[in-house]
PDB file of C-alpha atoms in Angstrom:
ATOM      1  CA  MET A1136     -72.700  13.187 -10.577  1.00 90.00           C
ATOM      2  CA  LEU A1137     -73.304   9.510 -10.063  1.00 92.00           C
ATOM      3  CA  ASN A1138     -73.112   7.201  -7.060  1.00 95.00           C
ATOM      4  CA  GLN A1139     -73.883   3.690  -8.250  1.00 96.00           C
ATOM      5  CA  VAL A1140     -72.284   0.369  -7.340  1.00 96.00           C
ATOM      6  CA  ILE A1141     -72.719  -3.096  -8.803  1.00 96.00           C
ATOM      7  CA  LEU A1142     -71.252  -6.042  -6.883  1.00 96.00           C
ATOM      8  CA  VAL A1143     -71.271  -9.776  -7.471  1.00 96.00           C
ATOM      9  CA  GLY A1144     -70.087 -11.894  -4.592  1.00 96.00           C
ATOM     10  CA  ARG A1145     -70.706 -14.768  -2.243  1.00 95.00           C
ATOM     11  CA  LEU A1146     -72.842 -14.341   0.872  1.00 96.00           C
ATOM     12  CA  VAL A1147     -70.629 -14.670   3.962  1.00 95.00           C
ATOM     13  CA  LYS A1148     -73.429 -15.722   6.337  1.00 95.00           C
ATOM     14  CA  THR A1149     -77.160 -16.427   6.206  1.00 93.00           C
ATOM     15  CA  PRO A1150     -79.092 -13.113   6.368  1.00 93.00           C
ATOM     16  CA  GLU A1151     -81.070 -12.020   9.408  1.00 93.00           C
ATOM     17  CA  VAL A1152     -83.760  -9.341   9.407  1.00 94.00           C
ATOM     18  CA  LEU A1153     -84.098  -6.952  12.333  1.00 93.00           C
ATOM     19  CA  GLU A1154     -87.086  -4.704  12.938  1.00 91.00           C
ATOM     20  CA  ASN A1155     -86.720  -1.370  14.706  1.00 90.00           C
ATOM     21  CA  GLU A1156     -89.259   0.242  17.033  1.00 90.00           C
ATOM     22  CA  ASN A1157     -91.227   1.887  14.196  1.00 91.00           C
ATOM     23  CA  GLY A1158     -91.537  -1.358  12.195  1.00 90.00           C
ATOM     24  CA  THR A1159     -88.852  -0.731   9.586  1.00 93.00           C
ATOM     25  CA  LYS A1160     -87.076  -3.937   8.581  1.00 95.00           C
ATOM     26  CA  ARG A1161     -83.355  -4.016   7.855  1.00 95.00           C
ATOM     27  CA  SER A1162     -80.654  -6.547   7.145  1.00 96.00           C
ATOM     28  CA  ILE A1163     -76.912  -6.111   6.874  1.00 95.00           C
ATOM     29  CA  ILE A1164     -75.230  -8.698   4.689  1.00 96.00           C
ATOM     30  CA  THR A1165     -71.570  -9.115   3.825  1.00 96.00           C
ATOM     31  CA  LEU A1166     -70.472 -10.117   0.336  1.00 96.00           C
ATOM     32  CA  ALA A1167     -67.112 -11.721  -0.354  1.00 97.00           C
ATOM     33  CA  VAL A1168     -66.035 -10.203  -3.667  1.00 96.00           C
ATOM     34  CA  PRO A1169     -62.830 -11.550  -5.209  1.00 95.00           C
ATOM     35  CA  ARG A1170     -60.555  -9.065  -6.936  1.00 93.00           C
ATOM     36  CA  ASN A1171     -59.877  -9.661 -10.628  1.00 91.00           C
ATOM     37  CA  PHE A1172     -56.102  -9.373 -10.325  1.00 93.00           C
ATOM     38  CA  LYS A1173     -53.367 -11.139  -8.382  1.00 92.00           C
ATOM     39  CA  ASN A1174     -51.270  -9.561  -5.644  1.00 91.00           C
ATOM     40  CA  ILE A1175     -47.461  -9.624  -5.606  1.00 93.00           C
ATOM     41  CA  HIS A1176     -47.579 -13.185  -4.222  1.00 94.00           C
ATOM     42  CA  GLY A1177     -49.635 -14.410  -7.189  1.00 93.00           C
ATOM     43  CA  GLU A1178     -52.843 -14.804  -5.160  1.00 93.00           C
ATOM     44  CA  TYR A1179     -56.310 -13.364  -5.652  1.00 93.00           C
ATOM     45  CA  GLU A1180     -57.447 -11.301  -2.666  1.00 95.00           C
ATOM     46  CA  THR A1181     -61.050 -10.907  -1.552  1.00 96.00           C
ATOM     47  CA  ASP A1182     -62.876  -7.812  -0.316  1.00 96.00           C
ATOM     48  CA  PHE A1183     -65.628  -8.198   2.275  1.00 96.00           C
ATOM     49  CA  ILE A1184     -68.256  -5.524   1.649  1.00 95.00           C
ATOM     50  CA  ASP A1185     -71.183  -4.718   3.947  1.00 95.00           C
ATOM     51  CA  CYS A1186     -74.515  -4.050   2.247  1.00 96.00           C
ATOM     52  CA  VAL A1187     -77.629  -2.666   3.948  1.00 96.00           C
ATOM     53  CA  LEU A1188     -80.970  -4.028   2.728  1.00 96.00           C
ATOM     54  CA  TRP A1189     -84.312  -2.465   3.653  1.00 96.00           C
ATOM     55  CA  GLN A1190     -87.909  -3.710   3.891  1.00 94.00           C
ATOM     56  CA  GLY A1191     -88.941  -6.104   1.090  1.00 92.00           C
ATOM     57  CA  VAL A1192     -85.427  -6.526  -0.284  1.00 94.00           C
ATOM     58  CA  ALA A1193     -84.251  -7.583   3.189  1.00 94.00           C
ATOM     59  CA  GLU A1194     -87.155  -9.998   3.691  1.00 94.00           C
ATOM     60  CA  ASN A1195     -86.776 -11.638   0.255  1.00 94.00           C
ATOM     61  CA  THR A1196     -83.038 -12.089   0.703  1.00 94.00           C
ATOM     62  CA  LYS A1197     -83.583 -13.736   4.099  1.00 93.00           C
ATOM     63  CA  GLU A1198     -86.296 -15.983   2.630  1.00 92.00           C
ATOM     64  CA  TYR A1199     -84.365 -17.245  -0.394  1.00 91.00           C
ATOM     65  CA  CYS A1200     -80.643 -16.976   0.398  1.00 93.00           C
ATOM     66  CA  THR A1201     -78.186 -18.757   2.663  1.00 92.00           C
ATOM     67  CA  LYS A1202     -74.472 -18.601   3.346  1.00 93.00           C
ATOM     68  CA  GLY A1203     -72.436 -19.312   0.207  1.00 93.00           C
ATOM     69  CA  ASP A1204     -75.037 -18.174  -2.352  1.00 95.00           C
ATOM     70  CA  ILE A1205     -73.872 -15.827  -5.114  1.00 95.00           C
ATOM     71  CA  LEU A1206     -75.716 -12.495  -5.173  1.00 96.00           C
ATOM     72  CA  GLY A1207     -75.688  -9.442  -7.382  1.00 96.00           C
ATOM     73  CA  VAL A1208     -76.250  -6.150  -5.563  1.00 97.00           C
ATOM     74  CA  ARG A1209     -76.966  -2.800  -7.167  1.00 97.00           C
ATOM     75  CA  GLY A1210     -76.946   0.232  -4.918  1.00 96.00           C
ATOM     76  CA  ARG A1211     -75.054   3.291  -3.759  1.00 96.00           C
ATOM     77  CA  ILE A1212     -72.186   3.950  -1.377  1.00 96.00           C
ATOM     78  CA  GLN A1213     -73.063   5.807   1.794  1.00 95.00           C
ATOM     79  CA  THR A1214     -70.575   7.240   4.274  1.00 93.00           C
ATOM     80  CA  SER A1215     -71.367   7.953   7.901  1.00 91.00           C
ATOM     81  CA  VAL A1216     -69.201   9.502  10.590  1.00 92.00           C
ATOM     82  CA  TYR A1217     -69.290   8.861  14.319  1.00 90.00           C
ATOM     83  CA  GLU A1218     -67.040   9.504  17.298  1.00 90.00           C
ATOM     84  CA  LYS A1219     -65.210   6.686  19.077  1.00 89.00           C
ATOM     85  CA  ASN A1220     -62.559   7.240  21.736  1.00 90.00           C
ATOM     86  CA  ASP A1221     -62.355  10.958  20.900  1.00 91.00           C
ATOM     87  CA  SER A1222     -61.644  10.359  17.216  1.00 92.00           C
ATOM     88  CA  LYS A1223     -63.819  10.350  14.114  1.00 92.00           C
ATOM     89  CA  VAL A1224     -64.587   7.007  12.507  1.00 92.00           C
ATOM     90  CA  TYR A1225     -65.733   6.914   8.887  1.00 92.00           C
ATOM     91  CA  LYS A1226     -67.922   3.996   7.891  1.00 90.00           C
ATOM     92  CA  LYS A1227     -68.670   3.125   4.281  1.00 92.00           C
ATOM     93  CA  GLU A1228     -71.404   0.710   3.261  1.00 93.00           C
ATOM     94  CA  VAL A1229     -73.480  -0.093   0.213  1.00 96.00           C
ATOM     95  CA  ILE A1230     -77.180   0.744   0.449  1.00 96.00           C
ATOM     96  CA  ALA A1231     -78.789  -1.918  -1.735  1.00 96.00           C
ATOM     97  CA  GLU A1232     -81.543  -0.926  -4.137  1.00 94.00           C
ATOM     98  CA  LYS A1233     -81.800  -4.302  -5.866  1.00 95.00           C
ATOM     99  CA  VAL A1234     -80.552  -7.788  -5.032  1.00 94.00           C
ATOM    100  CA  SER A1235     -80.400 -10.528  -7.677  1.00 94.00           C
ATOM    101  CA  PHE A1236     -80.119 -14.166  -6.636  1.00 93.00           C
ATOM    102  CA  LEU A1237     -77.582 -15.550  -9.116  1.00 91.00           C
ATOM    103  CA  SER A1238     -76.864 -19.067  -7.845  1.00 85.00           C
ATOM    104  CA  SER A1239     -77.177 -21.201  -4.767  1.00 74.00           C
ATOM    105  CA  LYS A1240     -74.341 -22.980  -3.083  1.00 64.00           C
ATOM    106  CA  PRO A1241     -74.394 -26.647  -4.122  1.00 63.00           C
ATOM    107  CA  LYS A1242     -76.147 -28.762  -1.506  1.00 62.00           C
ATOM    108  CA  GLU A1243     -73.977 -31.450   0.073  1.00 63.00           C
ATOM    109  CA  ASP A1244     -75.202 -34.979  -0.506  1.00 56.00           C
ATOM    110  CA  ASN A1245     -75.153 -37.022   2.707  1.00 53.00           C
ATOM    111  CA  GLU A1246     -76.132 -40.306   1.088  1.00 48.00           C
TER     112      GLU A1246
END
């Protein structure tokens, strides 16, 4: 069996790294990934996918990436379940194993 995901998308906001009480660093980024087909209205839709980055991957992404950059993420899908208002909520996210910085958003020229 195989659980592997490869995504290429645009970073929705500039990454932030949080550190928990035992020193583990984590960042949750959201990638905007356009679908490769049009809907019934002739428009391309976009999926917004949360990715969890740990330790060095999280720090490097925060250091080198900003909102609008194109990233490649390789990882696995993880599902968690929690209770909210007496019902089960299923959360799916991508746990990133590798992040590739593919291109930066063009800088605006204020001259």
